[in-house]
Structures are given as structure tokens and as C-alpha cells.
Amino acid sequence: MWTGGPGRFLSWLVWRQKRRVALGALWSSLWMTSLVVTPYLISQAIDRGLRPRQVEPLFFWAGAVLVVGATNALFGIMRHRTMTKIRLDGGLRTVDAVLAHGVELGAALPRRVTAGEVVTIGLGDAWLVARALTVTGPGVGSIVAYAVVLTLLARTSGIVALVVAGGVVVLVALLGPLLVRLNAAGADYRERKGRLAARLVDVLGGLRILNGLGGKEAHLRRYAAESAAVRAEGYRVGGALSWLIALGDGLPTIFLAVVTWLAARLTVRGDLTVGELVAVYGYVAILVVPTWMTIFSAGDVSRGLVAARRIITFLRLPVEEPGDGPAPERPAALRDPESGVVAQPGRLTVLAASRPEDTAAIIDRLGRYGETAATWGPHPIAEAAKPPVRERILVAEHEANLFSGTLRDAVAGSTAADDEAVRGAITAAAATDVAGLDHHVERDGRNLSGGQRQRVRLARALLADPEMLLAVEPTSAVDAHTEAAIAERLAATRAGRGTLLATTSPVLLTRADVVLYLVDGRVAAAGTHHELLDREPGYRDLVSRTFGTADGDAAAPDGLDVTGDGATDEATDGADGDRVGAGEAR
């Protein structure tokens, strides 16, 4: 399996296109070989044609140089085409793996990883992994080129061959530690850069909310500080890379001068011919190409391993088991043993806690998102078959996606509901201020206010009419008038069906059949809103601290009738109904 480690992941990408990789290695090897053979042909033209003034040998070897040059161009084209296909295949196969795993994670994906990190992995890391596959072509070709050069040099002069082989060892000894240092610095840089990019995507996604809260400047300062840290790490990587490039340019040049001087001395002594001197110079000069190929291939592999490690971390996120166990035949209670929360069918239950993350985690467990020990009736919900769980239990997420289309489509979704049913759900969610069923809703409701988006999502959940509806802060982005209307209509619409809400809104708490007061993630007290106000100081302080009042009716503005539809519609329909700033982010 490809998740065994970054090296195994790269090996898996190679194995999935092994024939193409073998062809790329072949073309690269032939391309490199034709490069290093050219100096040999030139030496033969000099020694057999030019020096003895023999025209036919001169034309023959010159023609051979021409043919090899043309063949080299053909090999170069085929190498480039094949390596491009290998990189594209590797990159797209990686993207497919990431997307497939994201689909398998489903609604659990945003609970495990941010949208920005997924974008960074799909658009950045996947193509760094693809570039690492370059080593299968030019990397292999470079090794073949070294072998061919050493073979030709051994036939020309053993001492020159030994010097060249020693020079290769020196290059590896000097450049190897730099590559290790570059790998370490690059890994840290990639992690920091990935987190920064993920933060940027997430901040841009919530920029409207940040503007409403006045938190844009704070996030700007935080982003600037993190960006400065990434820049500093980039300088560190650039320092290692600059030494690598400098030595990669300088050492081969010094090496070329040393070998040329040695070959010239041997030529003066008569141990080498003029053609062989030219050939030695050509061999060593051409070795600059495979040297550079080796350096850049090693760098690509280093960066690819870092990127593959991030990808594997994502691919290792556990996927929820589909389950094949039974589900209750009739509406049944949901129980979370970790917190003691029980949501009974046919009742409106509200969770009140000072830490929103506690109630969100409980609803995730009851809705079977992630690991859970919750039960559905007598059955563990984790073992029940997933289709009935998703059909009968609905978790209405605060940031659930809204797809582009008409308001009718956004609310009805995949159901076959008629316009009357859609209008009923919109009215129940107090979303009639969104102009008409044919009103175009942009992706994620970008042309709607925060309160309108929240109410459209609530209307969609109410229209689905699940056996058990679970929701966190369904009225956090609306004003008091609209919240009072939603509380009344929600209770009426969900009468006889199970509903579990997580909120500290007094108007919703007043409507609840039972309120479960949580302390440190566990049920500390249960009762009606007014019972808990009377006997639980902590609960009273929580509600008062949140809204400045513990009286549900007092939470609504003066003059608002929360019992008559007419007065409520007048207060909400045609108005925006948003709670400005803090409510949207609560």
C-alpha cells in the first residue's frame, strides 16, 4: 500500500507506470550516451582523418558526428515527451488519490483537516511529488553517462580514468552533506509554507466574517508574523541552495581544468594523441550535464519526499467504517455515554455549555462522525449500516455547503419536494426575505448575508424532515426578532420529531422540552429552562453572561409578539434578519 512511507509512495507511483518509466530511462540513457560518445567520434576524425590528411576517414567520422547529433536531438525529444507524461501521470494520480480519500472521508473531512491544507496538498505537494519522478529518467541517464565516460577514459588512459572517478567521489563527498542540509531545511520550510498557505485560504474564506467582527487587522498581524518566519526559513533554504549551485558550477570547472592539464602533460609526453586530448576534454566537459542532472534530481527527490510525507499524513486519516449492523425499526433515543447526553425521539432537547467545542463534539459523536461509542436505541451507532443513519439522523452543520442554483434548488436539494413544501420550510426558517424561489444563489451563498445563509441551511434541514435533527447554534447569525420567530416555528415544525440543538439562546432554551446543562463536557443538570434558572447558578450565569439576560421573553425586543405568526412575519419578512458581527461567528 502506498501509505507505508514517502519512499513507498514514490515507488508506488513508479510501479503504476513501470513501462513508461523504463522507456523514459531508456531514452534518457541513449540521450546521455550519444552526448558522451560525440567527443570520441571527434577524436577519431582528428587522429584518422585530419592529422594524416586522409579525406575519406575525415568525412566518415564527421558524418558519424552529424548522425549522432541528429539522433541525440531525436532522443532528447522522446526523453522530454516521456518524462512529461511520467510527471503528469504521477501528479494526476496523486491528486486522484487525495480526492478519492477526501470523498471517502465525506462530511468528516472538514473535521479532520482545513480546506486550505487540502488545497495546498492538491495544488502544491502533488506536483512536487511528480517532479521527484524525474530521477527515473535523467537521474538514471546520468549514472549511465558516468559509466560510459569512465569506460571510454579507461581505454584512453588509466590514470585519467582514476582521476575522473576520484573527482566524482569528491563531488559526492562535498555535495552530499549540502543535500542533507537542504533536505532538512526544505522539510521545515515546506511545513511552514503549507501551514501559511492553509491559513491564507481559510482566512480568505472567512474574510466577510472577519470584517464584521473587526478582526481583520489582528489576523493581518498574525499572518505577517508567520509570513516573516517563513521568509526567514526561506533564506535558510536559499543559503544551502546557493552553496549547492555555486559548488555545482565551480567544482566541475576546477575539475575540468585539472583533468585537462593532466591530459595535456600526457600528450606532451606522447602517451596521448591530440585527438585523445580533445576527447578527454570533451568527456569531462560533458560530465557537467549529468552532474547537474544528478544534483537537481537529488533536490527534486528531497522535496518530493517531504511533500509525499504530507500527502501520506492526509491519506492515513481514518475512513469511517460503513457498518452492516441493524438500525432501530422505530424512532429511538440517541445516547452518548461519554457525556451522558440523551436525545429522545419526539422531543426538543437543547444542550447548553460554556465551551462550544464540547457540544459540537457531542453532536458529532451522536451523528456518527468520527470515533464514537454512542448508541441508537439498543444498537451501537458505529456498527449500524450507514445509509439508514444518514437518512434518519441529520447533522445540520453551521458551514454546510450551498451549491450554485436557484433558492428552490438550494433548499430542496435532491428531494422531490414541491414549491409549497419548499416555501413552508423557508417560512419555518424565517428566510422569506431571500427574494423568491427563483432567486439565484451563488456558490456557498456568497451573494447572501451571513444570517440568510444560515436560515437557508436551516430551511434545507427542516425540509429533509429527519427522524432526528442535530444542530449547533442554528440562530447564531440572526437578530433577536428573527431568532424569536425561528424558535417558535422550529418547535412547531419539529413537533413529534426528535431535535437536539446546541445553543445558549434564551428564546430557544425556553421552547425546549428538556435542557441539558453541561460542565466540562458532561451533563451536570437536566430540566426545563426555568427549572435550571431556579436551581443551577452556573446555568443562570452562563445564560446571563451570553445574552445579558436569563429571561427568554426579555431577549426579544419590546413589542415583538412571539406567539402570533402575523406579527412575527412583519418583523422578519422583508428584513435582513442578521445579527451583526459577533452573532455570525458565535
XYZ file of C-alpha atoms in Angstrom:
586
model
C 0.000 0.000 0.000
C 1.274 3.465 -0.843
C 0.771 4.818 2.700
C 3.693 2.785 4.049
C 6.025 5.793 3.820
C 7.101 8.571 1.442
C 9.612 6.291 -0.295
C 6.984 3.606 -0.821
C 4.550 6.198 -2.131
C 7.043 7.326 -4.777
C 7.773 3.668 -5.575
C 4.048 3.062 -5.995
C 3.803 5.944 -8.485
C 6.727 4.470 -10.422
C 5.283 0.958 -10.373
C 1.898 2.141 -11.670
C 3.619 3.285 -14.886
C 6.621 0.976 -14.888
C 6.695 0.514 -18.668
C 6.671 4.243 -19.313
C 9.328 4.751 -16.632
C 11.504 2.067 -18.232
C 11.058 3.781 -21.595
C 11.956 7.158 -20.051
C 15.101 5.666 -18.517
C 15.992 4.152 -21.911
C 15.538 7.419 -23.831
C 17.472 9.348 -21.166
C 20.310 6.829 -21.207
C 20.524 6.904 -25.012
C 20.416 10.714 -24.969
C 23.247 10.909 -22.420
C 25.254 8.199 -24.190
C 25.007 9.996 -27.513
C 26.325 13.130 -25.800
C 29.394 11.439 -24.330
C 30.123 9.439 -27.470
C 30.452 12.594 -29.568
C 33.955 13.529 -28.236
C 35.134 10.013 -29.110
C 33.933 10.447 -32.704
C 35.623 13.857 -32.912
C 38.895 12.325 -31.654
C 38.718 9.671 -34.380
C 38.103 12.340 -37.008
C 41.216 14.178 -35.816
C 43.539 11.173 -35.445
C 42.405 9.203 -38.520
C 41.442 11.955 -40.912
C 42.699 15.400 -40.004
C 46.259 14.656 -38.824
C 47.178 12.145 -41.597
C 45.252 14.354 -44.084
C 43.001 11.466 -45.137
C 39.806 12.851 -46.692
C 37.657 9.712 -46.638
C 38.171 8.909 -42.912
C 37.624 12.591 -42.121
C 34.300 12.665 -43.956
C 33.292 9.318 -42.487
C 33.868 10.370 -38.857
C 32.469 13.849 -39.466
C 29.364 12.185 -40.918
C 29.191 9.977 -37.838
C 29.251 13.096 -35.651
C 26.388 14.541 -37.728
C 24.307 11.354 -37.464
C 24.898 11.055 -33.720
C 23.967 14.743 -33.285
C 20.698 14.267 -35.172
C 19.997 11.080 -33.234
C 20.766 12.902 -29.997
C 18.128 15.514 -30.873
C 15.584 12.732 -31.519
C 16.456 11.012 -28.243
C 16.124 14.358 -26.448
C 12.628 14.886 -27.870
C 11.497 11.381 -26.913
C 13.048 11.751 -23.453
C 11.262 15.031 -22.823
C 7.900 13.725 -24.083
C 8.138 10.580 -21.988
C 9.252 12.375 -18.815
C 6.442 14.910 -19.213
C 3.938 12.062 -19.372
C 5.538 10.436 -16.307
C 5.294 13.644 -14.301
C 1.714 14.299 -15.389
C 0.706 10.723 -14.618
C 2.344 10.880 -11.186
C 0.847 14.268 -10.348
C -2.670 13.437 -11.522
C -2.567 10.008 -9.886
C -1.603 11.721 -6.615
C -4.412 14.255 -6.992
C -6.838 11.400 -7.722
C -5.710 9.597 -4.566
C -6.178 12.743 -2.478
C -9.609 13.457 -3.990
C -10.740 9.845 -3.623
C -9.734 9.794 0.026
C -11.439 13.142 0.555
C -14.642 11.689 -0.899
C -14.326 8.629 1.347
C -13.930 10.882 4.368
C -17.077 12.688 3.283
C -18.567 15.056 5.830
C -15.792 14.103 8.264
C -13.195 15.850 6.040
C -13.633 19.419 7.379
C -13.500 17.980 10.904
C -10.081 16.432 10.245
C -8.248 18.950 8.066
C -8.723 22.538 6.906
C -9.750 23.439 3.370
C -6.514 25.381 2.944
C -4.402 22.329 3.735
C -6.292 20.219 1.205
C -5.718 22.895 -1.449
C -2.007 23.044 -0.561
C -1.678 19.275 -0.854
C -3.623 19.066 -4.118
C -2.012 22.013 -5.889
C 1.477 22.116 -4.375
C 2.627 18.850 -2.849
C 1.181 16.665 -5.605
C 3.336 18.350 -8.243
C 6.466 18.313 -6.087
C 5.986 14.553 -5.894
C 5.555 14.471 -9.670
C 8.837 16.345 -10.196
C 10.616 13.809 -7.988
C 9.869 11.183 -10.644
C 12.404 12.958 -12.875
C 15.057 10.833 -11.224
C 13.739 7.802 -13.137
C 14.838 9.388 -16.433
C 17.694 11.918 -16.342
C 18.796 10.501 -12.994
C 19.284 7.031 -14.452
C 20.743 8.529 -17.628
C 23.340 10.424 -15.575
C 24.550 7.191 -13.971
C 24.813 5.565 -17.413
C 26.728 8.603 -18.710
C 29.266 8.348 -15.851
C 29.746 4.636 -16.601
C 30.231 5.243 -20.348
C 32.709 8.104 -19.746
C 34.763 6.039 -17.303
C 34.799 3.129 -19.768
C 35.988 5.337 -22.647
C 38.582 7.026 -20.419
C 39.876 3.660 -19.211
C 40.528 2.709 -22.851
C 42.293 6.055 -23.387
C 44.297 6.457 -20.163
C 44.005 4.562 -16.926
C 45.432 7.379 -14.828
C 42.952 9.904 -16.274
C 40.101 7.457 -15.608
C 41.218 7.136 -11.982
C 41.401 10.918 -11.576
C 37.898 11.344 -13.026
C 36.499 8.561 -10.803
C 38.166 10.217 -7.790
C 36.708 13.561 -8.791
C 33.210 12.061 -8.830
C 33.794 10.754 -5.291
C 34.978 14.226 -4.189
C 31.878 15.843 -5.710
C 29.615 13.399 -3.862
C 31.506 13.928 -0.597
C 31.209 17.712 -0.838
C 27.698 17.991 -2.234
C 26.136 15.141 -0.217
C 26.122 16.969 3.164
C 24.711 20.063 1.467
C 21.888 17.986 0.045
C 21.187 16.577 3.514
C 21.147 20.076 4.976
C 18.948 21.292 2.135
C 16.567 18.404 2.744
C 16.257 19.236 6.451
C 15.781 22.953 5.827
C 13.398 22.252 2.959
C 11.235 19.966 5.105
C 10.769 22.654 7.751
C 10.214 25.290 5.076
C 7.573 23.194 3.327
C 5.733 22.590 6.595
C 5.730 26.278 7.468
C 4.783 27.319 3.949
C 1.972 24.752 3.832
C 0.532 25.969 7.143
C 0.778 29.586 5.979
C -0.963 28.807 2.681
C -3.665 26.872 4.538
C -4.201 29.826 6.878
C -4.428 32.213 3.930
C -7.105 30.108 2.210
C -9.098 29.785 5.433
C -8.832 33.498 6.220
C -9.942 34.457 2.708
C -12.890 32.090 3.087
C -13.946 33.854 6.301
C -12.963 37.398 5.324
C -16.531 38.607 5.395
C -16.996 37.370 8.957
C -13.662 38.898 9.997
C -14.770 42.262 8.622
C -17.980 42.032 10.614
C -16.104 41.192 13.796
C -13.406 43.780 13.254
C -10.778 41.058 13.449
C -9.171 41.671 10.062
C -6.253 43.676 11.467
C -5.487 41.050 14.129
C -5.374 38.295 11.508
C -3.246 40.522 9.267
C -0.681 40.979 12.049
C -0.656 37.254 12.772
C -0.274 36.421 9.083
C 2.534 38.977 8.718
C 4.411 37.420 11.652
C 4.033 33.909 10.249
C 4.997 35.126 6.791
C 8.172 36.678 8.215
C 9.041 33.344 9.849
C 8.515 31.553 6.533
C 10.674 34.157 4.774
C 13.462 33.632 7.288
C 13.258 29.887 6.755
C 13.297 30.527 3.015
C 16.557 32.453 3.410
C 17.990 29.450 5.227
C 16.959 27.157 2.389
C 18.296 29.669 -0.130
C 21.654 29.720 1.661
C 22.050 25.963 1.381
C 20.831 26.038 -2.225
C 23.229 28.850 -3.173
C 26.217 26.854 -1.887
C 24.953 23.813 -3.741
C 24.645 25.755 -7.000
C 27.983 27.509 -6.514
C 29.828 24.266 -5.856
C 27.871 22.567 -8.625
C 29.164 25.232 -11.034
C 32.627 25.751 -9.589
C 33.853 22.251 -8.751
C 33.251 20.760 -12.235
C 35.090 23.731 -13.745
C 38.101 23.221 -11.442
C 37.890 19.508 -12.090
C 37.871 20.146 -15.845
C 40.980 22.325 -15.562
C 42.841 19.680 -13.548
C 41.973 16.858 -15.937
C 42.800 18.965 -18.998
C 46.187 19.895 -17.521
C 46.899 16.217 -16.779
C 45.835 15.131 -20.267
C 47.952 17.884 -21.856
C 51.012 16.679 -19.907
C 50.355 13.125 -21.093
C 50.007 14.390 -24.669
C 53.317 16.229 -24.494
C 54.922 13.010 -23.253
C 53.393 11.149 -26.186
C 51.122 8.983 -24.050
C 48.029 10.549 -25.653
C 47.320 11.705 -29.176
C 45.901 15.128 -29.996
C 42.542 13.527 -30.743
C 42.559 11.731 -27.410
C 43.349 15.035 -25.660
C 40.337 16.600 -27.341
C 38.249 13.551 -26.380
C 39.300 13.746 -22.712
C 38.405 17.431 -22.627
C 35.029 16.667 -24.248
C 34.252 13.811 -21.846
C 34.922 15.886 -18.741
C 33.132 18.958 -20.139
C 30.059 16.906 -20.985
C 30.073 15.395 -17.482
C 28.794 18.808 -16.320
C 25.393 17.854 -17.791
C 24.892 14.594 -15.851
C 26.385 16.284 -12.774
C 23.734 18.959 -12.911
C 21.074 16.356 -13.659
C 22.167 14.385 -10.607
C 22.157 17.443 -8.349
C 18.719 18.613 -9.442
C 17.301 15.095 -9.414
C 18.538 14.679 -5.836
C 16.961 18.012 -4.907
C 13.675 17.040 -6.568
C 13.634 13.723 -4.732
C 14.378 15.505 -1.450
C 11.477 17.919 -1.923
C 9.284 15.126 -3.229
C 9.841 13.050 -0.098
C 8.842 15.997 2.084
C 5.693 16.543 0.012
C 4.918 12.810 -0.032
C 5.107 12.758 3.768
C 2.381 15.437 3.931
C 0.266 13.588 1.385
C 0.581 10.313 3.285
C -0.428 12.044 6.507
C -3.643 13.031 4.733
C -4.169 9.593 3.172
C -3.780 7.991 6.599
C -6.761 9.873 8.018
C -9.090 7.040 9.082
C -12.190 6.449 6.996
C -15.400 5.662 8.786
C -16.361 2.009 8.501
C -19.641 1.608 6.566
C -21.083 -0.821 9.129
C -23.604 -3.552 8.458
C -25.381 -3.807 11.790
C -29.116 -3.305 12.377
C -30.837 0.009 12.969
C -33.875 0.543 15.222
C -37.145 -0.175 13.448
C -38.814 2.800 15.126
C -37.599 6.203 16.309
C -35.177 5.591 19.152
C -33.132 7.613 21.596
C -29.562 8.680 20.868
C -27.226 8.246 23.856
C -23.668 9.476 24.271
C -22.100 7.620 27.214
C -19.062 9.911 27.222
C -21.141 12.980 28.125
C -24.346 11.416 29.449
C -26.429 13.214 26.808
C -29.680 11.524 25.744
C -31.763 12.845 22.839
C -35.241 11.367 22.972
C -37.415 10.952 19.864
C -40.324 13.339 19.635
C -38.749 15.887 21.995
C -36.840 19.141 21.599
C -33.612 18.800 23.602
C -31.137 21.652 23.983
C -27.510 21.427 25.117
C -26.163 24.439 27.000
C -22.434 24.690 27.687
C -19.844 27.415 28.135
C -17.477 25.659 25.694
C -18.975 25.337 22.201
C -16.399 22.682 21.264
C -17.924 20.338 23.867
C -21.401 20.454 22.346
C -20.017 20.239 18.808
C -18.073 17.077 19.733
C -21.187 15.518 21.299
C -23.272 16.181 18.209
C -20.527 14.733 16.015
C -20.497 11.562 18.111
C -24.287 11.246 18.082
C -24.331 11.882 14.330
C -21.622 9.233 13.789
C -18.871 11.472 12.568
C -15.554 10.062 13.754
C -14.969 7.559 16.523
C -17.992 7.203 18.762
C -19.404 4.974 21.484
C -22.904 6.441 21.086
C -25.916 4.167 20.851
C -29.049 4.412 18.769
C -31.721 2.618 20.718
C -30.134 -0.689 21.753
C -27.559 -0.653 18.931
C -24.089 0.979 18.774
C -24.480 3.635 16.113
C -20.954 2.967 14.813
C -21.985 -0.584 13.860
C -25.252 0.345 12.170
C -25.370 0.438 8.377
C -24.557 3.949 7.227
C -27.489 4.557 4.806
C -30.242 4.425 7.469
C -28.082 6.528 9.812
C -27.704 9.263 7.209
C -31.361 9.030 6.126
C -32.848 9.196 9.605
C -30.304 11.306 11.530
C -29.286 14.665 10.103
C -26.471 16.844 11.434
C -27.207 20.369 10.191
C -23.736 21.890 10.014
C -23.249 25.594 10.520
C -20.966 25.804 7.454
C -22.666 23.200 5.241
C -22.122 23.832 1.521
C -24.623 25.764 -0.537
C -24.390 24.935 -4.232
C -24.940 27.424 -7.009
C -28.502 27.486 -8.347
C -31.936 28.805 -7.528
C -33.152 29.176 -3.956
C -35.591 26.344 -4.722
C -32.713 24.020 -5.613
C -30.623 25.141 -2.643
C -33.410 24.247 -0.207
C -34.910 21.203 -1.936
C -31.577 19.566 -2.725
C -32.054 16.023 -4.014
C -35.595 15.730 -2.682
C -38.670 15.811 -4.907
C -40.373 18.440 -2.760
C -42.889 20.716 -4.494
C -42.854 24.506 -4.259
C -45.396 24.536 -1.447
C -43.202 22.338 0.742
C -40.141 24.433 -0.071
C -41.987 27.637 0.835
C -43.137 26.042 4.077
C -39.558 25.192 5.047
C -38.375 28.692 4.114
C -41.136 30.229 6.233
C -40.306 27.954 9.171
C -36.680 29.112 8.961
C -37.761 32.775 8.701
C -35.911 33.041 5.392
C -38.687 34.655 3.348
C -36.585 37.814 2.950
C -34.475 35.925 0.370
C -36.253 37.079 -2.798
C -38.284 34.280 -4.347
C -37.743 30.617 -5.170
C -36.140 31.559 -8.491
C -33.590 33.860 -6.853
C -30.086 32.800 -7.901
C -27.877 31.689 -5.040
C -24.152 31.771 -5.752
C -21.766 29.063 -4.604
C -21.619 28.928 -0.792
C -24.245 31.670 -0.736
C -21.715 34.393 -1.469
C -24.476 36.784 -2.570
C -26.371 36.240 0.701
C -25.724 37.726 4.105
C -24.454 35.546 6.938
C -27.898 35.346 8.505
C -29.544 34.477 5.193
C -27.067 31.679 4.555
C -27.730 30.248 7.996
C -31.502 30.349 7.524
C -31.338 28.784 4.062
C -29.295 25.919 5.551
C -31.869 25.562 8.331
C -34.709 25.551 5.782
C -32.956 22.750 3.890
C -32.627 20.725 7.100
C -36.278 21.279 8.047
C -37.459 20.261 4.577
C -35.497 17.000 4.859
C -37.653 16.234 7.931
C -35.276 13.691 9.504
C -36.260 11.430 12.358
C -33.615 13.175 14.496
C -32.229 16.627 13.685
C -28.949 17.704 15.314
C -27.743 21.299 15.000
C -25.176 23.596 16.602
C -26.156 27.256 17.099
C -28.822 27.368 14.363
C -29.647 31.035 15.103
C -26.220 32.485 15.888
C -26.171 34.816 12.874
C -29.670 36.331 13.151
C -31.087 39.207 15.156
C -33.425 38.867 18.127
C -36.645 39.380 16.096
C -35.746 36.631 13.648
C -34.446 34.351 16.386
C -37.758 34.541 18.233
C -39.648 33.693 15.046
C -37.343 30.751 14.286
C -37.705 29.415 17.848
C -41.488 29.364 17.625
C -41.694 27.939 14.130
C -38.946 25.382 14.712
C -40.765 23.959 17.719
C -43.999 23.754 15.736
C -42.413 22.293 12.608
C -40.482 19.632 14.520
C -43.380 18.657 16.803
C -43.429 14.867 17.153
C -39.896 14.543 15.777
C -36.631 14.395 17.694
C -34.479 17.549 17.720
C -31.199 18.221 19.522
C -29.816 21.750 19.477
C -26.626 23.162 20.969
C -27.201 26.783 21.949
C -27.329 29.237 24.833
C -30.063 31.346 23.237
C -32.793 32.032 25.840
C -35.589 32.020 23.251
C -34.626 28.520 22.120
C -33.967 27.312 25.672
C -37.457 28.444 26.679
C -39.007 26.311 23.908
C -37.051 23.181 24.833
C -38.769 20.156 26.352
C -35.565 19.481 28.256
C -32.330 21.425 28.665
C -29.106 19.568 29.419
C -26.586 21.787 31.198
C -23.007 20.649 30.505
C -19.933 21.247 32.622
C -16.569 20.066 31.272
C -18.313 18.122 28.523
C -20.672 16.136 30.789
C -24.299 16.589 31.825
C -24.373 18.403 35.182
C -28.113 19.052 35.356
C -31.301 18.474 33.339
C -34.710 20.148 33.351
C -36.641 22.918 31.720
C -35.097 26.317 31.158
C -36.868 27.919 34.098
C -36.172 24.963 36.406
C -32.466 25.250 35.729
C -32.563 29.023 36.210
C -34.042 28.467 39.658
C -31.697 25.742 40.908
C -28.452 25.990 38.912
C -26.398 29.161 39.495
C -23.848 28.085 36.924
C -26.546 27.728 34.276
C -28.026 31.101 35.201
C -24.620 32.741 34.965
C -23.982 31.088 31.574
C -27.194 32.363 30.000
C -26.882 35.795 31.599
C -23.231 36.121 30.562
C -24.035 35.169 26.977
C -27.035 37.399 26.386
C -27.079 39.786 29.303
C -30.433 38.334 30.459
C -31.742 34.963 31.533
C -35.329 35.641 30.565
C -36.229 34.134 27.226
C -39.017 36.606 26.517
C -36.841 39.520 27.540
C -34.324 38.511 24.877
C -36.772 39.694 22.224
C -37.159 43.424 21.602
C -40.076 45.261 23.080
C -43.262 44.933 21.084
C -42.350 41.664 19.375
C -45.144 39.096 19.553
C -43.539 35.664 19.544
C -46.864 33.813 19.631
C -48.639 35.212 16.576
C -47.490 34.481 13.005
C -48.680 37.776 11.701
C -46.613 39.940 14.000
C -43.594 37.698 13.595
C -43.738 37.788 9.803
C -43.976 41.534 9.899
C -40.833 41.662 11.994
C -38.787 39.276 9.873
C -40.054 39.076 6.293
C -38.518 41.618 4.018
C -35.803 42.464 6.535
C -32.287 41.123 6.521
C -32.710 39.463 9.914
C -28.953 39.292 10.549
C -27.211 39.681 13.848
C -24.287 41.938 13.017
C -20.718 40.903 13.800
C -20.439 38.719 16.849
C -23.512 36.622 16.209
C -22.300 35.291 12.909
C -19.107 33.943 14.360
C -20.503 32.645 17.614
